[in-house]
PDB file of C-alpha atoms in Angstrom:
ATOM      1  CA  MET A   1       0.000   0.000   0.000  1.00  0.00           C
ATOM      2  CA  ARG A   2       1.208   3.499  -0.745  1.00  0.00           C
ATOM      3  CA  SER A   3       1.902   5.986   2.033  1.00  0.00           C
ATOM      4  CA  ARG A   4       0.127   9.340   2.078  1.00  0.00           C
ATOM      5  CA  SER A   5       3.325  11.137   1.136  1.00  0.00           C
ATOM      6  CA  GLY A   6       3.823   8.674  -1.712  1.00  0.00           C
ATOM      7  CA  LEU A   7       0.286   9.254  -2.903  1.00  0.00           C
ATOM      8  CA  ARG A   8       0.853  13.025  -2.836  1.00  0.00           C
ATOM      9  CA  ARG A   9       4.013  12.655  -4.894  1.00  0.00           C
ATOM     10  CA  THR A  10       2.237  10.378  -7.380  1.00  0.00           C
ATOM     11  CA  SER A  11      -0.715  12.759  -7.652  1.00  0.00           C
ATOM     12  CA  SER A  12       1.635  15.685  -8.270  1.00  0.00           C
ATOM     13  CA  LEU A  13       3.475  13.734 -10.957  1.00  0.00           C
ATOM     14  CA  VAL A  14       0.276  12.693 -12.715  1.00  0.00           C
ATOM     15  CA  ALA A  15      -1.081  16.256 -12.552  1.00  0.00           C
ATOM     16  CA  ALA A  16       2.111  17.608 -14.086  1.00  0.00           C
ATOM     17  CA  LEU A  17       2.066  15.003 -16.819  1.00  0.00           C
ATOM     18  CA  LEU A  18      -1.567  15.686 -17.614  1.00  0.00           C
ATOM     19  CA  ALA A  19      -0.792  19.397 -17.848  1.00  0.00           C
ATOM     20  CA  SER A  20       1.984  18.681 -20.323  1.00  0.00           C
ATOM     21  CA  VAL A  21      -0.337  16.430 -22.324  1.00  0.00           C
ATOM     22  CA  ALA A  22      -3.004  19.148 -22.457  1.00  0.00           C
ATOM     23  CA  THR A  23      -0.420  21.558 -23.851  1.00  0.00           C
ATOM     24  CA  ALA A  24       1.123  19.134 -26.335  1.00  0.00           C
ATOM     25  CA  GLN A  25      -2.044  17.429 -27.578  1.00  0.00           C
ATOM     26  CA  ALA A  26      -4.828  19.873 -28.337  1.00  0.00           C
ATOM     27  CA  GLN A  27      -6.620  17.342 -30.567  1.00  0.00           C
ATOM     28  CA  ARG A  28      -7.673  13.764 -30.148  1.00  0.00           C
ATOM     29  CA  PRO A  29      -4.751  11.485 -31.099  1.00  0.00           C
ATOM     30  CA  LEU A  30      -6.712   9.538 -33.769  1.00  0.00           C
ATOM     31  CA  PRO A  31      -7.609  10.182 -37.410  1.00  0.00           C
ATOM     32  CA  ALA A  32     -10.957  11.903 -37.988  1.00  0.00           C
ATOM     33  CA  GLN A  33     -12.306   8.899 -39.931  1.00  0.00           C
ATOM     34  CA  THR A  34     -11.863   6.510 -36.981  1.00  0.00           C
ATOM     35  CA  PRO A  35     -15.217   4.994 -35.897  1.00  0.00           C
ATOM     36  CA  ASP A  36     -16.755   6.526 -32.781  1.00  0.00           C
ATOM     37  CA  LEU A  37     -17.606   3.181 -31.206  1.00  0.00           C
ATOM     38  CA  VAL A  38     -15.111   1.658 -28.792  1.00  0.00           C
ATOM     39  CA  VAL A  39     -14.271  -1.862 -29.943  1.00  0.00           C
ATOM     40  CA  GLY A  40     -12.605  -3.482 -26.974  1.00  0.00           C
ATOM     41  CA  ARG A  41     -14.203  -6.867 -26.440  1.00  0.00           C
ATOM     42  CA  SER A  42     -10.818  -8.595 -26.535  1.00  0.00           C
ATOM     43  CA  VAL A  43      -9.139  -6.184 -24.106  1.00  0.00           C
ATOM     44  CA  ARG A  44      -8.179  -7.640 -20.740  1.00  0.00           C
ATOM     45  CA  VAL A  45      -9.135  -5.436 -17.787  1.00  0.00           C
ATOM     46  CA  HIS A  46      -7.430  -5.723 -14.397  1.00  0.00           C
ATOM     47  CA  VAL A  47      -9.507  -4.417 -11.502  1.00  0.00           C
ATOM     48  CA  VAL A  48      -7.720  -3.720  -8.207  1.00  0.00           C
ATOM     49  CA  ALA A  49     -10.354  -3.834  -5.477  1.00  0.00           C
ATOM     50  CA  SER A  50     -10.486  -4.174  -1.703  1.00  0.00           C
ATOM     51  CA  GLU A  51     -11.985  -7.015   0.302  1.00  0.00           C
ATOM     52  CA  GLU A  52     -13.845  -4.248   2.186  1.00  0.00           C
ATOM     53  CA  LEU A  53     -16.327  -4.071  -0.707  1.00  0.00           C
ATOM     54  CA  GLU A  54     -19.535  -5.992  -0.164  1.00  0.00           C
ATOM     55  CA  PRO A  55     -19.609  -9.139  -2.320  1.00  0.00           C
ATOM     56  CA  ASP A  56     -22.694  -7.880  -4.178  1.00  0.00           C
ATOM     57  CA  VAL A  57     -20.813  -4.712  -5.132  1.00  0.00           C
ATOM     58  CA  LEU A  58     -17.727  -6.664  -6.186  1.00  0.00           C
ATOM     59  CA  ARG A  59     -19.911  -9.018  -8.204  1.00  0.00           C
ATOM     60  CA  ALA A  60     -20.995  -6.108 -10.418  1.00  0.00           C
ATOM     61  CA  LEU A  61     -17.495  -6.125 -11.967  1.00  0.00           C
ATOM     62  CA  ALA A  62     -17.261  -9.874 -12.572  1.00  0.00           C
ATOM     63  CA  ARG A  63     -16.746 -10.705 -16.261  1.00  0.00           C
ATOM     64  CA  PRO A  64     -14.833 -13.456 -18.108  1.00  0.00           C
ATOM     65  CA  GLU A  65     -12.471 -10.782 -19.513  1.00  0.00           C
ATOM     66  CA  VAL A  66     -11.815  -9.182 -16.098  1.00  0.00           C
ATOM     67  CA  THR A  67      -8.976 -10.155 -13.780  1.00  0.00           C
ATOM     68  CA  LEU A  68      -9.512  -9.250 -10.129  1.00  0.00           C
ATOM     69  CA  TRP A  69      -6.621  -8.259  -7.886  1.00  0.00           C
ATOM     70  CA  LEU A  70      -8.081  -8.368  -4.383  1.00  0.00           C
ATOM     71  CA  THR A  71      -6.260  -6.325  -1.751  1.00  0.00           C
ATOM     72  CA  THR A  72      -6.719  -7.536   1.814  1.00  0.00           C
ATOM     73  CA  ARG A  73      -6.278  -6.559   5.452  1.00  0.00           C
ATOM     74  CA  SER A  74      -5.680 -10.140   6.549  1.00  0.00           C
ATOM     75  CA  ASN A  75      -5.532 -13.624   5.056  1.00  0.00           C
ATOM     76  CA  THR A  76      -9.021 -14.538   6.258  1.00  0.00           C
ATOM     77  CA  LEU A  77     -11.692 -13.613   3.730  1.00  0.00           C
ATOM     78  CA  ARG A  78     -15.446 -13.830   4.052  1.00  0.00           C
ATOM     79  CA  GLU A  79     -16.913 -16.943   2.486  1.00  0.00           C
ATOM     80  CA  SER A  80     -19.201 -14.793   0.322  1.00  0.00           C
ATOM     81  CA  THR A  81     -16.156 -12.927  -1.001  1.00  0.00           C
ATOM     82  CA  LEU A  82     -14.396 -16.203  -1.784  1.00  0.00           C
ATOM     83  CA  GLU A  83     -17.479 -17.360  -3.697  1.00  0.00           C
ATOM     84  CA  THR A  84     -17.460 -14.118  -5.711  1.00  0.00           C
ATOM     85  CA  LEU A  85     -13.879 -14.735  -6.875  1.00  0.00           C
ATOM     86  CA  ARG A  86     -15.112 -17.611  -9.025  1.00  0.00           C
ATOM     87  CA  LEU A  87     -17.170 -15.246 -11.187  1.00  0.00           C
ATOM     88  CA  PHE A  88     -14.116 -13.448 -12.595  1.00  0.00           C
ATOM     89  CA  GLY A  89     -12.065 -14.679 -15.521  1.00  0.00           C
ATOM     90  CA  ALA A  90      -9.120 -14.806 -13.121  1.00  0.00           C
ATOM     91  CA  ALA A  91      -8.596 -13.678  -9.532  1.00  0.00           C
ATOM     92  CA  TRP A  92      -5.551 -12.985  -7.390  1.00  0.00           C
ATOM     93  CA  VAL A  93      -5.716 -12.723  -3.613  1.00  0.00           C
ATOM     94  CA  GLN A  94      -3.162 -10.623  -1.763  1.00  0.00           C
ATOM     95  CA  LEU A  95      -1.528 -12.555   1.083  1.00  0.00           C
ATOM     96  CA  ARG A  96       0.122 -10.962   4.082  1.00  0.00           C
ATOM     97  CA  PRO A  97       2.791 -12.441   6.368  1.00  0.00           C
ATOM     98  CA  PRO A  98       2.790 -14.469   8.458  1.00  0.00           C
ATOM     99  CA  LEU A  99       1.287 -17.338   6.473  1.00  0.00           C
ATOM    100  CA  THR A 100      -0.318 -20.177   8.409  1.00  0.00           C
ATOM    101  CA  ALA A 101      -2.034 -23.483   7.694  1.00  0.00           C
ATOM    102  CA  VAL A 102      -5.326 -21.823   8.622  1.00  0.00           C
ATOM    103  CA  ASP A 103      -4.882 -19.403   5.719  1.00  0.00           C
ATOM    104  CA  GLY A 104      -4.468 -22.272   3.302  1.00  0.00           C
ATOM    105  CA  LYS A 105      -7.590 -23.988   4.597  1.00  0.00           C
ATOM    106  CA  ALA A 106      -9.658 -20.815   4.188  1.00  0.00           C
ATOM    107  CA  LEU A 107      -8.475 -20.293   0.607  1.00  0.00           C
ATOM    108  CA  SER A 108      -9.386 -23.865  -0.295  1.00  0.00           C
ATOM    109  CA  ARG A 109     -12.914 -22.582  -0.946  1.00  0.00           C
ATOM    110  CA  ALA A 110     -11.523 -20.650  -3.947  1.00  0.00           C
ATOM    111  CA  PRO A 111      -9.217 -23.273  -5.492  1.00  0.00           C
ATOM    112  CA  ALA A 112      -8.676 -21.414  -8.768  1.00  0.00           C
ATOM    113  CA  ALA A 113      -7.627 -18.104  -7.180  1.00  0.00           C
ATOM    114  CA  GLY A 114      -4.002 -17.138  -7.577  1.00  0.00           C
ATOM    115  CA  LEU A 115      -1.774 -16.030  -4.714  1.00  0.00           C
ATOM    116  CA  TRP A 116      -0.339 -12.505  -4.813  1.00  0.00           C
ATOM    117  CA  LEU A 117       2.413 -11.463  -2.421  1.00  0.00           C
ATOM    118  CA  PRO A 118       5.831  -9.803  -2.169  1.00  0.00           C
ATOM    119  CA  LEU A 119       8.974 -11.745  -2.927  1.00  0.00           C
ATOM    120  CA  ASP A 120      10.311 -12.745   0.495  1.00  0.00           C
ATOM    121  CA  GLU A 121      12.543 -15.698   1.347  1.00  0.00           C
ATOM    122  CA  ALA A 122      10.854 -16.002   4.759  1.00  0.00           C
ATOM    123  CA  LEU A 123       7.529 -16.740   3.024  1.00  0.00           C
ATOM    124  CA  SER A 124       8.855 -19.531   0.812  1.00  0.00           C
ATOM    125  CA  ALA A 125       8.439 -22.453   3.219  1.00  0.00           C
ATOM    126  CA  PRO A 126       4.916 -21.650   4.508  1.00  0.00           C
ATOM    127  CA  LEU A 127       3.773 -20.743   0.989  1.00  0.00           C
ATOM    128  CA  SER A 128       4.845 -24.101  -0.417  1.00  0.00           C
ATOM    129  CA  ARG A 129       2.643 -25.901   2.126  1.00  0.00           C
ATOM    130  CA  PHE A 130      -0.629 -24.698   0.619  1.00  0.00           C
ATOM    131  CA  ARG A 131       0.197 -23.310  -2.809  1.00  0.00           C
ATOM    132  CA  GLY A 132      -0.368 -26.596  -4.616  1.00  0.00           C
ATOM    133  CA  ARG A 133      -1.090 -25.930  -8.288  1.00  0.00           C
ATOM    134  CA  ARG A 134      -2.217 -22.359  -7.722  1.00  0.00           C
ATOM    135  CA  PRO A 135      -0.689 -19.637  -9.907  1.00  0.00           C
ATOM    136  CA  LEU A 136       1.649 -17.262  -8.093  1.00  0.00           C
ATOM    137  CA  ALA A 137       2.153 -13.522  -8.671  1.00  0.00           C
ATOM    138  CA  LEU A 138       5.171 -11.937  -7.017  1.00  0.00           C
ATOM    139  CA  GLU A 139       5.936  -8.263  -6.403  1.00  0.00           C
ATOM    140  CA  VAL A 140       9.611  -7.289  -6.537  1.00  0.00           C
ATOM    141  CA  ARG A 141      10.739  -3.839  -5.424  1.00  0.00           C
ATOM    142  CA  GLY A 142      14.269  -2.485  -5.704  1.00  0.00           C
ATOM    143  CA  GLU A 143      17.407  -4.036  -7.126  1.00  0.00           C
ATOM    144  CA  LEU A 144      17.179  -7.469  -8.711  1.00  0.00           C
ATOM    145  CA  ASP A 145      20.253  -8.995  -7.079  1.00  0.00           C
ATOM    146  CA  ASP A 146      21.510 -12.586  -7.255  1.00  0.00           C
ATOM    147  CA  ALA A 147      19.585 -13.715  -4.169  1.00  0.00           C
ATOM    148  CA  ARG A 148      16.286 -12.365  -5.474  1.00  0.00           C
ATOM    149  CA  ARG A 149      16.790 -13.871  -8.903  1.00  0.00           C
ATOM    150  CA  ALA A 150      17.569 -17.266  -7.362  1.00  0.00           C
ATOM    151  CA  LEU A 151      14.399 -17.048  -5.270  1.00  0.00           C
ATOM    152  CA  LEU A 152      12.311 -16.162  -8.314  1.00  0.00           C
ATOM    153  CA  VAL A 153      13.713 -19.115 -10.239  1.00  0.00           C
ATOM    154  CA  ALA A 154      12.923 -21.407  -7.298  1.00  0.00           C
ATOM    155  CA  GLN A 155       9.372 -20.090  -6.851  1.00  0.00           C
ATOM    156  CA  ARG A 156       8.574 -20.167 -10.586  1.00  0.00           C
ATOM    157  CA  PRO A 157       5.818 -17.526 -10.447  1.00  0.00           C
ATOM    158  CA  SER A 158       3.226 -17.240 -13.198  1.00  0.00           C
ATOM    159  CA  PHE A 159       3.644 -13.471 -13.095  1.00  0.00           C
ATOM    160  CA  THR A 160       6.382 -11.170 -11.774  1.00  0.00           C
ATOM    161  CA  ARG A 161       5.838  -7.441 -11.373  1.00  0.00           C
ATOM    162  CA  TRP A 162       9.119  -5.583 -10.895  1.00  0.00           C
ATOM    163  CA  SER A 163       9.397  -1.997  -9.647  1.00  0.00           C
ATOM    164  CA  PRO A 164      13.071  -1.088 -10.216  1.00  0.00           C
ATOM    165  CA  PRO A 165      14.595   1.784  -8.240  1.00  0.00           C
ATOM    166  CA  GLY A 166      15.447   3.730 -11.403  1.00  0.00           C
ATOM    167  CA  ALA A 167      17.606   3.097 -14.438  1.00  0.00           C
ATOM    168  CA  VAL A 168      18.384  -0.565 -15.151  1.00  0.00           C
ATOM    169  CA  ASP A 169      21.636  -1.681 -16.759  1.00  0.00           C
ATOM    170  CA  LEU A 170      21.782  -4.144 -19.640  1.00  0.00           C
ATOM    171  CA  LEU A 171      22.932  -7.059 -17.458  1.00  0.00           C
ATOM    172  CA  GLN A 172      20.060  -6.686 -14.995  1.00  0.00           C
ATOM    173  CA  TRP A 173      17.587  -6.369 -17.856  1.00  0.00           C
ATOM    174  CA  SER A 174      18.873  -9.526 -19.544  1.00  0.00           C
ATOM    175  CA  GLN A 175      18.636 -11.433 -16.266  1.00  0.00           C
ATOM    176  CA  PHE A 176      15.085 -10.212 -15.678  1.00  0.00           C
ATOM    177  CA  LYS A 177      14.030 -11.268 -19.184  1.00  0.00           C
ATOM    178  CA  ALA A 178      15.399 -14.767 -18.553  1.00  0.00           C
ATOM    179  CA  LEU A 179      13.210 -15.343 -15.477  1.00  0.00           C
ATOM    180  CA  PRO A 180      10.296 -17.801 -15.721  1.00  0.00           C
ATOM    181  CA  GLY A 181       6.674 -16.776 -16.272  1.00  0.00           C
ATOM    182  CA  ARG A 182       5.120 -13.594 -17.568  1.00  0.00           C
ATOM    183  CA  LYS A 183       6.850 -10.381 -16.512  1.00  0.00           C
ATOM    184  CA  ALA A 184       5.959  -6.699 -16.251  1.00  0.00           C
ATOM    185  CA  VAL A 185       8.149  -3.782 -15.255  1.00  0.00           C
ATOM    186  CA  VAL A 186       6.599  -0.758 -13.570  1.00  0.00           C
ATOM    187  CA  VAL A 187       7.827   2.177 -15.622  1.00  0.00           C
ATOM    188  CA  SER A 188       8.969   5.210 -13.640  1.00  0.00           C
ATOM    189  CA  PRO A 189      10.221   8.554 -15.036  1.00  0.00           C
ATOM    190  CA  GLY A 190      13.785   7.369 -14.425  1.00  0.00           C
ATOM    191  CA  PHE A 191      13.200   4.222 -16.466  1.00  0.00           C
ATOM    192  CA  LEU A 192      10.987   5.687 -19.205  1.00  0.00           C
ATOM    193  CA  LEU A 193      12.465   5.131 -22.663  1.00  0.00           C
ATOM    194  CA  PRO A 194      10.510   6.266 -25.750  1.00  0.00           C
ATOM    195  CA  ARG A 195      10.690   3.669 -28.497  1.00  0.00           C
ATOM    196  CA  ASP A 196       8.692   2.851 -31.581  1.00  0.00           C
ATOM    197  CA  CYS A 197       7.562  -0.728 -31.019  1.00  0.00           C
ATOM    198  CA  ALA A 198       7.077  -1.922 -34.588  1.00  0.00           C
ATOM    199  CA  SER A 199       6.232  -5.381 -33.256  1.00  0.00           C
ATOM    200  CA  ARG A 200       5.546  -6.912 -29.861  1.00  0.00           C
ATOM    201  CA  ASP A 201       6.952 -10.184 -28.608  1.00  0.00           C
ATOM    202  CA  PRO A 202       4.974 -12.247 -26.056  1.00  0.00           C
ATOM    203  CA  ALA A 203       8.285 -13.518 -24.675  1.00  0.00           C
ATOM    204  CA  GLU A 204       9.410  -9.997 -23.754  1.00  0.00           C
ATOM    205  CA  PRO A 205       8.469  -8.255 -20.461  1.00  0.00           C
ATOM    206  CA  ALA A 206       5.582  -5.810 -20.679  1.00  0.00           C
ATOM    207  CA  ALA A 207       5.547  -2.217 -19.485  1.00  0.00           C
ATOM    208  CA  GLU A 208       3.153  -0.986 -16.795  1.00  0.00           C
ATOM    209  CA  LEU A 209       2.529   2.749 -16.469  1.00  0.00           C
ATOM    210  CA  HIS A 210      -0.134   5.384 -15.889  1.00  0.00           C
ATOM    211  CA  VAL A 211      -1.947   6.638 -18.976  1.00  0.00           C
ATOM    212  CA  ALA A 212      -0.797  10.208 -18.247  1.00  0.00           C
ATOM    213  CA  MET A 213       2.819   9.099 -18.516  1.00  0.00           C
ATOM    214  CA  LEU A 214       2.104   7.257 -21.751  1.00  0.00           C
ATOM    215  CA  LEU A 215       0.478  10.324 -23.290  1.00  0.00           C
ATOM    216  CA  ALA A 216       3.317  12.579 -22.163  1.00  0.00           C
ATOM    217  CA  VAL A 217       5.736  10.447 -24.161  1.00  0.00           C
ATOM    218  CA  SER A 218       3.310  10.550 -27.133  1.00  0.00           C
ATOM    219  CA  ASP A 219       4.888   7.397 -28.574  1.00  0.00           C
ATOM    220  CA  GLY A 220       5.545   3.782 -27.772  1.00  0.00           C
ATOM    221  CA  VAL A 221       7.639   2.979 -24.721  1.00  0.00           C
ATOM    222  CA  PHE A 222      10.190   0.300 -23.950  1.00  0.00           C
ATOM    223  CA  PRO A 223       9.835  -2.584 -23.190  1.00  0.00           C
ATOM    224  CA  CYS A 224       7.909  -3.852 -26.204  1.00  0.00           C
ATOM    225  CA  GLY A 225       6.357  -6.960 -24.707  1.00  0.00           C
ATOM    226  CA  ILE A 226       2.781  -7.820 -25.587  1.00  0.00           C
ATOM    227  CA  GLY A 227       0.038  -6.658 -23.210  1.00  0.00           C
ATOM    228  CA  THR A 228       1.268  -3.254 -22.030  1.00  0.00           C
ATOM    229  CA  ARG A 229      -0.548  -2.564 -18.747  1.00  0.00           C
ATOM    230  CA  VAL A 230      -1.937   0.972 -18.657  1.00  0.00           C
ATOM    231  CA  GLU A 231      -3.589   2.343 -15.521  1.00  0.00           C
ATOM    232  CA  VAL A 232      -6.655   4.437 -16.315  1.00  0.00           C
ATOM    233  CA  ASN A 233      -9.265   6.140 -14.179  1.00  0.00           C
ATOM    234  CA  PRO A 234     -12.632   4.349 -13.980  1.00  0.00           C
ATOM    235  CA  ASP A 235     -14.236   7.321 -15.759  1.00  0.00           C
ATOM    236  CA  VAL A 236     -11.646   7.507 -18.553  1.00  0.00           C
ATOM    237  CA  GLU A 237     -12.832   9.439 -21.619  1.00  0.00           C
ATOM    238  CA  PRO A 238     -14.143   7.178 -24.427  1.00  0.00           C
ATOM    239  CA  TRP A 239     -11.955   8.886 -27.076  1.00  0.00           C
ATOM    240  CA  LEU A 240      -8.846   8.171 -25.033  1.00  0.00           C
ATOM    241  CA  LEU A 241      -9.892   4.581 -24.453  1.00  0.00           C
ATOM    242  CA  LYS A 242     -10.452   4.137 -28.175  1.00  0.00           C
ATOM    243  CA  SER A 243      -7.068   5.681 -28.941  1.00  0.00           C
ATOM    244  CA  LEU A 244      -5.267   3.274 -26.629  1.00  0.00           C
ATOM    245  CA  ILE A 245      -6.985   0.219 -28.095  1.00  0.00           C
ATOM    246  CA  VAL A 246      -6.594   1.224 -31.745  1.00  0.00           C
ATOM    247  CA  ARG A 247      -2.897   1.969 -31.333  1.00  0.00           C
ATOM    248  CA  ASP A 248      -2.182  -1.261 -29.423  1.00  0.00           C
ATOM    249  CA  PRO A 249      -4.932  -3.937 -29.507  1.00  0.00           C
ATOM    250  CA  SER A 250      -2.943  -6.076 -27.047  1.00  0.00           C
ATOM    251  CA  ILE A 251      -3.150  -3.414 -24.346  1.00  0.00           C
ATOM    252  CA  GLU A 252      -4.402  -4.361 -20.874  1.00  0.00           C
ATOM    253  CA  LEU A 253      -6.206  -1.809 -18.734  1.00  0.00           C
ATOM    254  CA  VAL A 254      -5.629  -1.476 -14.981  1.00  0.00           C
ATOM    255  CA  VAL A 255      -8.441   0.142 -12.999  1.00  0.00           C
ATOM    256  CA  GLN A 256      -8.072   0.976  -9.307  1.00  0.00           C
ATOM    257  CA  VAL A 257     -11.360   1.033  -7.361  1.00  0.00           C
ATOM    258  CA  GLY A 258     -10.169   0.162  -3.855  1.00  0.00           C
ATOM    259  CA  ASP A 259     -13.125   0.220  -1.466  1.00  0.00           C
ATOM    260  CA  ASP A 260     -14.869   3.123  -3.233  1.00  0.00           C
ATOM    261  CA  VAL A 261     -18.384   2.144  -4.312  1.00  0.00           C
ATOM    262  CA  ARG A 262     -18.622   5.166  -6.608  1.00  0.00           C
ATOM    263  CA  LYS A 263     -15.535   4.040  -8.496  1.00  0.00           C
ATOM    264  CA  VAL A 264     -17.063   0.581  -8.823  1.00  0.00           C
ATOM    265  CA  GLY A 265     -20.062   2.153 -10.567  1.00  0.00           C
ATOM    266  CA  LYS A 266     -17.782   4.034 -12.953  1.00  0.00           C
ATOM    267  CA  ALA A 267     -15.710   0.914 -13.602  1.00  0.00           C
ATOM    268  CA  ARG A 268     -18.895  -1.001 -14.417  1.00  0.00           C
ATOM    269  CA  ALA A 269     -19.824   1.678 -16.968  1.00  0.00           C
ATOM    270  CA  LEU A 270     -16.319   1.344 -18.434  1.00  0.00           C
ATOM    271  CA  LEU A 271     -16.818  -2.402 -18.890  1.00  0.00           C
ATOM    272  CA  GLU A 272     -20.123  -1.773 -20.635  1.00  0.00           C
ATOM    273  CA  LEU A 273     -18.408   0.753 -22.902  1.00  0.00           C
ATOM    274  CA  LEU A 274     -15.943  -1.979 -23.884  1.00  0.00           C
ATOM    275  CA  GLY A 275     -18.841  -4.212 -24.910  1.00  0.00           C
ATOM    276  CA  ARG A 276     -18.841  -6.467 -21.871  1.00  0.00           C
TER     277      ARG A 276
END
């Protein structure tokens, strides 16, 4: 979870980027003959929501094309929430240390849900006791040193999300690319590299960034993996949504709703706009 000071810094950055976008792009970034309808039925949407939401509210976002990332306060979820996870195309449940056998027993009621947690050697042993065949998503923050790489190879996650501290040298990047599973790198201003991605390779890591940062660059960004993850507001403008999809049909949208019921309503309207 982000601290308040971190949120303020992020908000300031996004506001500055949006201001630069408003100055640089006075017109919609699509040709005039582009159809007005948003065609996004194949677009994967990732919804980041809190377990604090009532299951009925959470259920309003359940679609086969929607992946739920459920943030938690503990590892003990309500049974009704666990039942709701099954309605999504995929679901990931955030786990918090310490991990116990009781946690594994509770999650057995949602056998298809993936486990989502930070990379931590101390969690390896308890995690292995109830992971079974579940997919694993790991968050990595900071330098990707030898110990962390070895742990990632041992854990064999389905998905690794890396937030590097800044610029990454060629050796670190090559080692990250060689890790198992799908990979995404959280793009920060220090890492941002404009690049025209003429083609996208599913074997390459994908970028993850806020839409304001993407528009500020006004071009493709490195890395050029398939499925660039772009965070958008739940009430994103239809023209901008259309622009993102037309320019990169493999794009994946990330929508943060937290425990805000109003944002859930806006996210539901977004899904309907995409033809869900």
